[in-house]
mmCIF file of C-alpha atoms in Angstrom:
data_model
loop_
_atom_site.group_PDB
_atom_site.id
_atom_site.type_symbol
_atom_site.label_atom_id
_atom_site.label_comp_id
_atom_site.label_asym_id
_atom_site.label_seq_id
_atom_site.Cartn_x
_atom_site.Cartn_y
_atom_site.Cartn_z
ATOM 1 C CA UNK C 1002 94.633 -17.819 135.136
ATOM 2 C CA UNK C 1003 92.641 -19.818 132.723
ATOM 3 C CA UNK C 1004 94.644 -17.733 129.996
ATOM 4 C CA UNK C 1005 97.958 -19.675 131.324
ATOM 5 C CA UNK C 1006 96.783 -23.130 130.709
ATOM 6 C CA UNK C 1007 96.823 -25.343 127.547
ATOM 7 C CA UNK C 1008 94.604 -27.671 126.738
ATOM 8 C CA UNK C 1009 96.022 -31.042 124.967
ATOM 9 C CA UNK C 1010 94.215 -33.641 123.334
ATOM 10 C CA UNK C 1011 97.351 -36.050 123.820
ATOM 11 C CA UNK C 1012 96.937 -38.725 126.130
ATOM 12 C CA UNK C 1013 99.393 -37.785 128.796
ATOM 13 C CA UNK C 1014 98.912 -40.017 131.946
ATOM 14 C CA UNK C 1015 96.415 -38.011 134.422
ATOM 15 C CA UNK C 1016 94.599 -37.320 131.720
ATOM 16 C CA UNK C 1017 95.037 -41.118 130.606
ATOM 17 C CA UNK C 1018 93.600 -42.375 134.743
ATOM 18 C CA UNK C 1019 90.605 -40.302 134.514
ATOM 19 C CA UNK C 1020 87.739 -41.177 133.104
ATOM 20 C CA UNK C 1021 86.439 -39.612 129.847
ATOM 21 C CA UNK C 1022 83.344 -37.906 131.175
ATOM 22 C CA UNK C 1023 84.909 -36.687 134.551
ATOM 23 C CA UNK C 1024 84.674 -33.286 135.342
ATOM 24 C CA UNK C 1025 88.397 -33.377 136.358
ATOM 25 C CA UNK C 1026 89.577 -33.723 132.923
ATOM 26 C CA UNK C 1027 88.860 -30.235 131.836
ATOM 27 C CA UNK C 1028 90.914 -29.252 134.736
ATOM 28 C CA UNK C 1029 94.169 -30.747 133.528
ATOM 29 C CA UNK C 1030 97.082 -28.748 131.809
ATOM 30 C CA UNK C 1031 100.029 -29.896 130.094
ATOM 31 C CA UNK C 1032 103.673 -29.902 132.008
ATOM 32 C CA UNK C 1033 103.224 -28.907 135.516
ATOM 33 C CA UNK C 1034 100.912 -26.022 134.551
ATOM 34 C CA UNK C 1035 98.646 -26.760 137.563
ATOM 35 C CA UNK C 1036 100.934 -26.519 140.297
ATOM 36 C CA UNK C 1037 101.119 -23.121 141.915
ATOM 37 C CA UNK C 1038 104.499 -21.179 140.751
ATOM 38 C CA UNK C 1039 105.612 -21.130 144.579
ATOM 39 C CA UNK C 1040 105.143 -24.839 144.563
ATOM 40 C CA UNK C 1041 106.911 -25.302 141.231
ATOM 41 C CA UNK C 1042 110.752 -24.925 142.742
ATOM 42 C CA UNK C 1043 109.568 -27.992 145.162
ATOM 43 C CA UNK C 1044 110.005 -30.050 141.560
ATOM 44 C CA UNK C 1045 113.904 -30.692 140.982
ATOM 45 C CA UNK C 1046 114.895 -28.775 138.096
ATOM 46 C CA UNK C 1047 116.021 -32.273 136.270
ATOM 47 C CA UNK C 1048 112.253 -33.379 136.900
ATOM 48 C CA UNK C 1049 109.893 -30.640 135.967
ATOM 49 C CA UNK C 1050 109.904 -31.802 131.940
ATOM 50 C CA UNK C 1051 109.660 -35.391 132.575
ATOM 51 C CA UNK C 1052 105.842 -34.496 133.602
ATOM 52 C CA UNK C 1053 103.191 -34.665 131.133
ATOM 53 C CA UNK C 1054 100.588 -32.906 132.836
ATOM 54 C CA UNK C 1055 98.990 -32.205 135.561
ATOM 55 C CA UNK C 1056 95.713 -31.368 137.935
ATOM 56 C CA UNK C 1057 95.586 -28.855 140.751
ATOM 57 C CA UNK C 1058 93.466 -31.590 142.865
ATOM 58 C CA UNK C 1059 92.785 -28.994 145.827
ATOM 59 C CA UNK C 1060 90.827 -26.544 143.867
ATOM 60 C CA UNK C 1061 89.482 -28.881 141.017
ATOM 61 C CA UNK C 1062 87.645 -30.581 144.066
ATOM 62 C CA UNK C 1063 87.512 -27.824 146.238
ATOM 63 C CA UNK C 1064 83.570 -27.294 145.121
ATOM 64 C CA UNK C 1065 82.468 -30.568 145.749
ATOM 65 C CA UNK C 1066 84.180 -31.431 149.076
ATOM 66 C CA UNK C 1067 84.399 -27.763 150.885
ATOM 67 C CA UNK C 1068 85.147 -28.748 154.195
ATOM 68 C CA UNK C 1069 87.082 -32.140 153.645
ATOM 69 C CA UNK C 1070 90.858 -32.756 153.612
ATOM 70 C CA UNK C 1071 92.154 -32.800 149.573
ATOM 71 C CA UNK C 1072 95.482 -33.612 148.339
ATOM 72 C CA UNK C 1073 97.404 -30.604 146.365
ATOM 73 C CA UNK C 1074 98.425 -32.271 143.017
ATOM 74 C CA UNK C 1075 98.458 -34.959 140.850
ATOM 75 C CA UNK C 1076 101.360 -35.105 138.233
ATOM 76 C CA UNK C 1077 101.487 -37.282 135.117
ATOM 77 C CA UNK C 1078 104.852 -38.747 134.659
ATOM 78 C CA UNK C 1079 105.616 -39.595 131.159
ATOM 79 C CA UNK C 1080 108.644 -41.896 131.657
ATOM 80 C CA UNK C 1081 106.649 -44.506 133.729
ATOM 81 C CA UNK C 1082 103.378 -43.352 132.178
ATOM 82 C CA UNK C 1083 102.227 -43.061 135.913
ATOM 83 C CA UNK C 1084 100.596 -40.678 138.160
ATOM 84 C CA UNK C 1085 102.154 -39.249 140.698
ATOM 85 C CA UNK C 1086 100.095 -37.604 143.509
ATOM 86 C CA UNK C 1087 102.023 -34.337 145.553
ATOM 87 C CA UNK C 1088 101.234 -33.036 148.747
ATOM 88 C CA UNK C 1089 103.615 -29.323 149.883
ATOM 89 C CA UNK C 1090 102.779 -29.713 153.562
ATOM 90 C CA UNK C 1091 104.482 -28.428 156.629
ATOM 91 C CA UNK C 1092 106.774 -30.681 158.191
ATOM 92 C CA UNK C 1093 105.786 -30.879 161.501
ATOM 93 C CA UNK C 1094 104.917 -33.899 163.600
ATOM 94 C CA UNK C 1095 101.677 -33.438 164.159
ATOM 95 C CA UNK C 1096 100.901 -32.714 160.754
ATOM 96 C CA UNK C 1097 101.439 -36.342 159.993
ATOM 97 C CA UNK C 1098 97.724 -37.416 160.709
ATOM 98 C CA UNK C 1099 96.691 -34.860 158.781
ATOM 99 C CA UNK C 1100 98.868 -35.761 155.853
ATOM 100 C CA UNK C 1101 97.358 -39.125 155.819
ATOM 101 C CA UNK C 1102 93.674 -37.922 156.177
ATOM 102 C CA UNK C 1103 94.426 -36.326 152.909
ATOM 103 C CA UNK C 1104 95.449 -39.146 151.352
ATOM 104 C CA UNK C 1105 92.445 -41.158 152.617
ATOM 105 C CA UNK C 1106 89.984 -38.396 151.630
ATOM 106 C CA UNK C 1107 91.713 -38.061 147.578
ATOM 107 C CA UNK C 1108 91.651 -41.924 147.374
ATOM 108 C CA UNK C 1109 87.357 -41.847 148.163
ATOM 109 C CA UNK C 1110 87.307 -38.360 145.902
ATOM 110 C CA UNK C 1111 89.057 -40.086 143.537
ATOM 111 C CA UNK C 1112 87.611 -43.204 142.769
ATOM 112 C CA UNK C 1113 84.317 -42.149 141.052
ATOM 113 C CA UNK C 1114 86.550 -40.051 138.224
ATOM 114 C CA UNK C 1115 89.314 -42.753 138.007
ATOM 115 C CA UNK C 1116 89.334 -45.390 135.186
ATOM 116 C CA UNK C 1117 88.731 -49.167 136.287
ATOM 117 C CA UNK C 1118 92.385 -50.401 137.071
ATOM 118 C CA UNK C 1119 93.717 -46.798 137.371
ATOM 119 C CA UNK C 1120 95.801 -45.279 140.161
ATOM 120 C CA UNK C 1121 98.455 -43.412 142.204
ATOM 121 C CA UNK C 1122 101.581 -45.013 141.672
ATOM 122 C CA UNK C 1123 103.132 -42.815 144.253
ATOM 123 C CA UNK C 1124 101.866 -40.582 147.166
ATOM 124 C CA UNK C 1125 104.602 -37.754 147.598
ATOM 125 C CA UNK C 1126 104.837 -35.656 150.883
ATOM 126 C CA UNK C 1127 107.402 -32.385 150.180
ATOM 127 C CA UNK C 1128 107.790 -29.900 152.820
ATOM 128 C CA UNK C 1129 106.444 -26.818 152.319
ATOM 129 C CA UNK C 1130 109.221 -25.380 154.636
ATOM 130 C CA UNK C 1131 111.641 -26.333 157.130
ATOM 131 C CA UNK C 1132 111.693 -29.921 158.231
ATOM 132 C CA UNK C 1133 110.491 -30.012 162.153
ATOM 133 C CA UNK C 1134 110.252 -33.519 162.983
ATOM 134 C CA UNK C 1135 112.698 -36.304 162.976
ATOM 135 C CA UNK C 1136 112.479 -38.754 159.807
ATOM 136 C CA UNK C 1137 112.072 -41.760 162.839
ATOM 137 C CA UNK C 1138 111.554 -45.097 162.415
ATOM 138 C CA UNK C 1139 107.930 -44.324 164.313
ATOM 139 C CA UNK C 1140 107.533 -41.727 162.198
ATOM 140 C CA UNK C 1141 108.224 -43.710 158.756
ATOM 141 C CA UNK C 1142 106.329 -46.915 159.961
ATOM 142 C CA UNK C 1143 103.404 -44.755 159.808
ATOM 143 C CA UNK C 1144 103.851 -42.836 156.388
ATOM 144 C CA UNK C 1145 104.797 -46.381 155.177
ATOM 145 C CA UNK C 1146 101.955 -48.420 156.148
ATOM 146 C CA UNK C 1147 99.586 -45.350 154.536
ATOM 147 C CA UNK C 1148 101.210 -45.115 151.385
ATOM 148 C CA UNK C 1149 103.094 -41.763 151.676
ATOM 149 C CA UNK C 1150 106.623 -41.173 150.719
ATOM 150 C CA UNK C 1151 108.290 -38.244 152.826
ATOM 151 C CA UNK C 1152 110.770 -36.931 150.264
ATOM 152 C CA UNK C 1153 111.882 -33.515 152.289
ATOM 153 C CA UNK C 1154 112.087 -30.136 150.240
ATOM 154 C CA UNK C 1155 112.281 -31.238 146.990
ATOM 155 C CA UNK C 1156 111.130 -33.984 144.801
ATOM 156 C CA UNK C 1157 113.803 -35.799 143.319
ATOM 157 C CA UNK C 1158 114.262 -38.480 140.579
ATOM 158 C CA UNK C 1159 114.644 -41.172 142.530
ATOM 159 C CA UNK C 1160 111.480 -40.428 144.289
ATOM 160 C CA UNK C 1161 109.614 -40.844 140.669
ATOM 161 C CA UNK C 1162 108.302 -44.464 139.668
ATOM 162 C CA UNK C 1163 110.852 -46.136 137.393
ATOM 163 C CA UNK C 1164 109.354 -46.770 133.495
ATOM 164 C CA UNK C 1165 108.920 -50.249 133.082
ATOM 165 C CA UNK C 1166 111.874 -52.389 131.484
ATOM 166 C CA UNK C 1167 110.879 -53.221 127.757
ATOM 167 C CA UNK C 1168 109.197 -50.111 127.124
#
């Protein structure tokens, strides 16, 4: 596997958020090399270039927090010069909770290899399957007010932070 990915010296945006001396960095490919081929097709075909690169998240943390919830990807996307965080999940109802705890636990995992000022623009739930619970209001109160954006089966442009007028 490590044959597969490339290692840039551009700064792309992941690579951009984390600090210099984080272990993470030497875990980030260019383009969506990170994310799993079965994931891949949950990326629009219209998308997939528009990332710079990206960070398997799960495993590149998987050592340090074994037994904690960790978020699947972070994506760098090169329009907005943002990062975009990923999450293929089942789409069940009570899988919501769970989707949050993930996005609790990357935030603390997070924060000792991100940059002052650095962030996740956008916290991206696709299902990993069929769709088994109603997109309610109850349901998207509670994905709002934790920062997650349900997006369904695949994630579209319009799902992707907008690049900044004047750039």
């Amino acid at each position: 596997m490590m044959a597969s990915r490339r290692k840039s010296t551009k700064k792309t945006p992941v690579r951009q958020a984390l600090k210099d001396a984080s272990v993470l960095q030497k875990q980030v490919t260019d383009g969506i090399g990170a994310v799993n081929k079965s994931h891949q097709a949950m990326l629009a075909d219209d998308v997939r270039g528009s990332f710079g690169d990206s960070i398997d998240l799960d495993a590149a943390l998987q050592e340090r927090h074994p037994g904690e919830n960790r978020w699947d990807y972070l994506l760098g996307h090169n329009p907005s010069e943002r990062v975009v965080a990923v999450e293929p999940h089942s789409a069940k109802q009570d899988q919501i909770t769970t989707v949050i705890n993930k996005r609790k636990a990357a935030k603390e995992q997070l924060a000792r290899h991100l940059k002052q000022g650095a962030r996740v623009s956008k916290w991206l739930w696709v299902a990993s399957g069929k769709v088994y619970f109603a997109n309610t209001e109850k349901a998207r109160l509670r994905l709002d007010q934790n920062g997650i954006e349900f997006v369904g089966k695949k994630v579209l442009a319009k799902h992707l932070p907008q690049a900044d007028a004047g750039k």
